Amino acid sequence: MSGTALHYFSGGNTARGYFSLFDSNFTGLEKVFILKGGPGTEKSILMKNIAKDWQEKGYDVELVHCSSDSDSLDGVIFPTLKIGIVDGTEPHVIEPKAPGAIEEYVNLGDAWDSLQLSAKKDEIIQLIKERKEAYDKAYQTYAEALAVHDEWEKIYITNMDFEKLNKVTEQLKTTFFGEIFLNKQANIQHRFLGAATPKGAVDYVPNLTENIRKRYFLKGRPGSGKSTLLKKLASVALNRGFDVEIYHCGFDPNSLDMVILRELDIAIFDSTAPHEYFPDREGDEIVDLYKLAIVPGTDEKYEEQIKKISTRYRNKMNEGTSCLAEAKKSNDKLEGIYQKAVDFTIIVDIQKKIETTLVEFTKETNVD
């Protein structure tokens, strides 16, 4: 029987620049393979192949997707084995905690024909420059979009009944936890709910909540307290010893979009655009903070102002997406250059060596 696959992002192209949460997911593993090598060395394909092989053997896998190309992987984790494989190249550089003992560098650059790449040196340098400029422009544009979003939030914050919001939070706290305290240290993992990609916003909410019995869909407006509510519930869970998966906003990593409490079979998440979902199975429930905690008539009172702000925000977000698409074009050209200079038989040998190490490691740790 095949294992399950969990999909998520650990890095994001955000309004605060590239933001990494890799340490939260790769810390605590007993073995981590850090892949080094430029674009076109098939790091993602290598990880996909190994993940597929081991999932077919019955092992659960976590697939960490790339925010600059959601079809590619930045990492793979085998939670029961406590083994991970990660792309350790910029911008998600992984700093080893115990080099050799836990982390092992794998240099895919061994497969390059350096002379062939040297002949393309000027073109490579130019494409790297263009890619960086496109990313910088994307981050600047997203920062401008965040400033617009803050204007949007202010409307609802100034029309918030904080007493009612606190009441909703307390009701959910009681419903989730009751009087339960677990006698253990809570485990916390920080991830991204979704990511801004060259194709627009991408998320894996259906996959992440697939096996969750009770799902709460937070509805509302910008500034209606969704992130604040999630932070408070996460804090309570940690204080009571519950393991918590905290999913940050792919646009503003200082905000939260989802909290999953697998020990309680509960997920609660911001279910508004660009990750808007609706109940579709037993156990799903909507919590509408606009109806519960915002002064009635706020939408109507500020209708014209909100329309202008939302248009400015949408235009900035579309501009940022276009910048990411330009960065991907440059990266695709780089990959094309490197792929022509790579001996893929060496990449296959490297994959086999990693898999052999995985087999040996499972024997040493007596993992079936």
XYZ file of C-alpha atoms in Angstrom:
368
model
C 0.000 0.000 0.000
C 1.353 3.397 -0.998
C 2.113 6.067 1.559
C 0.396 9.440 1.677
C 1.778 12.698 0.269
C 1.475 16.080 1.957
C 2.064 19.163 -0.215
C 3.114 22.602 1.039
C 5.528 25.525 0.640
C 8.426 26.380 2.984
C 9.556 29.498 1.120
C 7.690 32.397 -0.382
C 7.959 35.399 -2.694
C 6.359 37.882 -0.317
C 5.827 41.581 0.313
C 8.791 41.305 2.684
C 11.104 39.750 0.100
C 11.952 36.073 -0.176
C 10.948 34.514 3.152
C 12.173 31.095 4.302
C 10.578 28.724 6.806
C 12.784 25.778 5.824
C 14.492 25.467 9.205
C 11.168 24.809 10.900
C 10.539 21.744 8.754
C 14.051 20.339 8.301
C 15.286 20.841 11.873
C 14.984 17.698 13.978
C 15.610 15.256 11.144
C 18.299 12.642 11.649
C 19.613 12.816 8.081
C 19.425 15.644 5.548
C 20.852 15.554 2.044
C 21.608 19.113 0.892
C 21.666 19.303 -2.893
C 24.093 21.764 -4.446
C 24.245 22.697 -8.122
C 22.895 25.321 -10.480
C 19.695 25.416 -12.539
C 19.206 22.535 -14.922
C 20.891 19.910 -12.736
C 17.508 18.211 -12.203
C 17.414 18.634 -8.404
C 13.624 18.677 -8.475
C 13.344 15.615 -10.726
C 15.808 13.705 -8.525
C 13.688 14.483 -5.444
C 10.452 13.603 -7.242
C 11.890 10.248 -8.349
C 13.063 9.328 -4.864
C 9.784 10.484 -3.282
C 7.789 8.396 -5.771
C 9.913 5.304 -5.157
C 9.610 5.494 -1.387
C 5.936 6.420 -1.392
C 5.279 3.294 -3.467
C 7.150 1.346 -0.769
C 4.540 2.562 1.712
C 6.324 5.541 3.261
C 4.528 8.846 3.840
C 6.199 11.802 2.135
C 6.068 15.570 2.463
C 6.623 17.406 -0.813
C 7.937 20.940 -0.357
C 7.078 22.896 -3.488
C 9.026 25.756 -5.042
C 7.285 29.135 -4.832
C 8.962 30.262 -8.066
C 7.663 27.199 -9.931
C 5.030 25.221 -8.049
C 5.504 22.248 -10.387
C 9.049 21.884 -9.021
C 10.184 20.725 -5.593
C 12.494 22.445 -3.132
C 12.540 19.515 -0.758
C 11.247 16.100 0.291
C 10.772 14.811 3.840
C 10.142 11.242 4.953
C 8.685 11.881 8.438
C 8.718 8.299 9.750
C 12.355 7.912 8.647
C 13.292 11.412 9.835
C 15.164 11.916 6.565
C 15.007 14.923 4.251
C 16.391 15.998 0.903
C 16.526 19.715 0.174
C 17.672 22.080 -2.547
C 20.370 24.006 -0.701
C 21.007 26.637 -3.361
C 20.021 30.299 -3.241
C 17.593 31.632 -2.045
C 16.807 28.749 0.333
C 20.318 28.113 1.626
C 20.324 25.567 4.444
C 22.935 26.024 7.150
C 24.002 22.624 8.543
C 23.728 22.105 12.298
C 25.975 19.008 12.390
C 27.798 18.688 9.039
C 28.551 15.085 8.166
C 26.752 13.735 11.210
C 23.291 14.867 10.101
C 23.640 16.987 6.971
C 25.425 15.646 3.917
C 26.233 17.804 0.894
C 25.495 16.304 -2.513
C 27.217 18.165 -5.338
C 25.292 17.812 -8.576
C 27.859 20.169 -10.085
C 30.026 17.077 -10.542
C 27.887 16.376 -13.601
C 28.760 19.673 -15.323
C 31.072 20.167 -18.249
C 32.761 23.305 -16.895
C 34.457 24.114 -20.201
C 31.102 24.158 -21.968
C 29.667 26.459 -19.304
C 32.712 28.744 -19.465
C 31.956 29.361 -23.128
C 28.526 30.675 -22.062
C 29.864 32.720 -19.125
C 28.687 36.150 -20.311
C 25.205 34.894 -21.148
C 24.928 33.128 -17.766
C 25.995 36.262 -15.864
C 23.496 38.386 -17.808
C 20.600 35.973 -17.180
C 21.396 35.792 -13.453
C 21.368 39.603 -13.371
C 18.028 39.760 -15.193
C 16.517 37.137 -12.881
C 17.585 39.049 -9.767
C 16.226 42.323 -11.128
C 12.885 40.679 -11.855
C 12.655 39.238 -8.333
C 13.635 42.575 -6.780
C 10.930 44.296 -8.807
C 8.386 41.662 -7.740
C 9.215 42.156 -4.044
C 9.017 45.934 -4.401
C 5.643 45.653 -6.125
C 4.287 43.273 -3.492
C 5.451 45.700 -0.775
C 3.460 48.436 -2.528
C 0.479 46.074 -2.703
C 0.790 45.431 1.045
C 0.615 49.174 1.715
C -2.621 49.291 -0.287
C -3.905 46.241 1.585
C -3.215 48.050 4.870
C -5.544 50.853 3.691
C -8.194 48.218 3.016
C -7.726 46.623 6.441
C -7.969 49.978 8.215
C -11.582 50.399 7.109
C -12.647 47.207 8.838
C -10.353 47.542 11.852
C -11.935 50.908 12.676
C -15.362 49.249 12.410
C -14.442 46.204 14.501
C -16.303 45.246 17.666
C -13.305 43.771 19.496
C -15.459 42.482 22.344
C -17.427 40.359 19.869
C -14.208 39.146 18.187
C -12.818 38.098 21.573
C -16.064 36.283 22.300
C -15.791 34.296 19.045
C -12.184 33.433 19.898
C -13.122 32.248 23.394
C -15.976 30.132 22.014
C -13.644 28.419 19.545
C -11.018 27.936 22.254
C -13.583 26.157 24.425
C -14.877 24.089 21.502
C -11.382 23.019 20.442
C -9.674 22.354 23.756
C -12.235 22.267 26.548
C -10.213 21.674 29.716
C -7.641 19.393 28.031
C -3.926 19.841 28.728
C -1.414 17.340 27.327
C 1.549 16.354 29.465
C 4.173 16.782 26.734
C 6.213 19.363 24.865
C 4.314 20.669 21.867
C 5.864 20.364 18.419
C 5.443 23.374 16.116
C 5.978 23.583 12.370
C 5.809 26.784 10.347
C 4.840 26.566 6.690
C 3.069 28.627 4.035
C -0.576 28.061 3.162
C 0.142 29.086 -0.421
C 2.557 31.050 -2.531
C 2.732 33.859 -5.066
C 4.030 32.114 -8.174
C 4.560 33.056 -11.841
C 1.126 31.503 -12.466
C -0.516 33.491 -9.663
C -1.559 32.287 -6.219
C -1.237 28.533 -5.602
C -2.249 26.614 -2.475
C -2.668 23.030 -1.281
C -5.486 23.471 1.231
C -7.560 20.494 -0.036
C -4.540 18.180 0.290
C -3.468 19.513 3.691
C -6.963 19.153 5.160
C -7.962 15.997 3.295
C -7.920 13.739 6.345
C -9.129 16.340 8.859
C -12.531 15.532 10.352
C -13.537 19.070 11.385
C -12.716 22.073 9.190
C -13.570 25.687 10.041
C -13.751 28.105 7.097
C -12.950 31.645 8.237
C -14.799 34.230 6.181
C -14.538 37.974 6.450
C -12.811 41.027 5.013
C -9.234 42.316 5.188
C -8.703 43.476 8.757
C -11.628 41.536 10.222
C -9.386 39.655 12.660
C -8.810 36.287 10.950
C -5.039 36.228 11.500
C -5.359 37.523 15.079
C -7.844 34.777 15.905
C -5.549 32.103 14.410
C -2.534 33.381 16.374
C -4.475 33.208 19.641
C -5.702 29.666 18.983
C -2.186 28.532 18.021
C -0.823 30.024 21.242
C -3.401 28.203 23.343
C -2.630 24.919 21.578
C 1.107 25.254 22.247
C 0.560 26.179 25.894
C -1.580 23.068 26.316
C 0.949 20.723 24.702
C -0.742 20.180 21.333
C 1.346 19.851 18.173
C 0.608 22.730 15.817
C 1.046 23.242 12.098
C 1.061 27.003 11.517
C 0.557 28.131 7.934
C 1.659 31.671 7.184
C 0.261 33.965 4.514
C 2.228 33.691 1.269
C 1.788 37.429 0.720
C 2.549 38.707 4.237
C 4.425 36.107 6.327
C 3.657 38.062 9.510
C 0.028 37.031 9.101
C -1.414 33.541 9.549
C -3.783 31.815 7.159
C -4.294 28.399 8.741
C -3.761 26.337 11.891
C -3.972 22.539 11.847
C -4.286 20.511 15.061
C -4.021 16.915 13.856
C -4.272 15.456 17.378
C -7.716 17.064 17.606
C -8.597 16.421 13.937
C -9.214 20.161 13.472
C -8.206 22.672 10.797
C -9.182 26.335 10.798
C -8.197 28.562 7.897
C -8.732 31.856 6.117
C -11.078 30.838 3.334
C -11.156 34.093 1.383
C -9.530 34.998 -1.941
C -7.060 33.964 -3.247
C -7.603 30.701 -1.320
C -11.385 30.735 -1.161
C -13.138 27.449 -0.394
C -16.585 26.461 0.760
C -17.898 23.566 2.877
C -18.315 20.424 0.814
C -18.450 17.594 3.342
C -19.799 16.678 6.760
C -17.932 18.432 9.562
C -17.266 21.639 7.606
C -18.374 24.871 9.258
C -18.214 28.552 8.297
C -17.140 31.214 10.813
C -17.966 34.587 9.257
C -16.144 37.325 11.155
C -17.724 40.076 9.076
C -21.154 39.026 10.313
C -19.980 38.273 13.842
C -17.663 41.179 14.674
C -17.891 44.034 12.126
C -20.360 46.929 12.402
C -23.327 46.111 10.119
C -23.433 48.168 6.924
C -19.659 48.748 6.730
C -19.460 47.316 3.195
C -22.199 49.639 2.005
C -20.899 52.708 3.824
C -17.416 52.463 2.280
C -18.420 50.836 -1.012
C -16.795 53.382 -3.362
C -13.590 53.624 -1.319
C -13.310 49.831 -1.091
C -13.849 49.469 -4.841
C -10.974 51.848 -5.617
C -8.651 50.215 -3.084
C -9.417 46.689 -4.292
C -8.716 47.721 -7.905
C -5.351 49.256 -6.954
C -4.480 46.176 -4.914
C -5.425 43.748 -7.693
C -3.383 45.718 -10.249
C -0.297 45.653 -8.006
C -0.657 41.924 -7.395
C -0.968 41.273 -11.130
C 2.131 43.387 -11.721
C 4.035 41.340 -9.150
C 2.951 38.106 -10.809
C 4.223 39.416 -14.157
C 7.609 40.136 -12.550
C 7.798 36.578 -11.237
C 6.957 35.324 -14.728
C 9.865 37.367 -16.106
C 12.176 35.887 -13.465
C 11.063 32.410 -14.481
C 11.792 33.149 -18.150
C 15.375 34.049 -17.254
C 15.677 30.978 -15.055
C 14.300 28.728 -17.800
C 16.964 30.044 -20.180
C 19.623 29.371 -17.547
C 18.321 25.839 -17.106
C 18.546 25.299 -20.852
C 22.219 26.313 -20.863
C 23.117 24.097 -17.905
C 21.104 21.106 -19.134
C 23.181 20.990 -22.318
C 26.338 20.828 -20.181
C 25.154 18.106 -17.783
C 25.980 14.405 -17.984
C 22.700 12.956 -16.745
C 24.160 9.491 -16.210
C 26.075 11.059 -13.315
C 22.819 12.526 -11.926
C 21.258 9.043 -12.075
C 24.251 7.605 -10.205
C 23.909 10.315 -7.539
C 20.223 9.448 -7.125
C 21.088 5.761 -6.701
C 23.719 6.597 -4.070
C 21.175 8.648 -2.078
C 18.638 5.825 -2.250
C 21.287 3.320 -1.148
C 22.086 5.526 1.823
C 18.371 5.710 2.646
C 18.143 1.911 2.641
C 21.225 1.598 4.842
C 19.929 4.284 7.178
C 16.592 2.518 7.619
C 18.420 -0.710 8.528
C 20.617 1.101 11.052
C 17.625 2.747 12.689
C 15.458 -0.407 12.406
C 12.686 1.413 10.559
C 10.372 -0.954 8.694
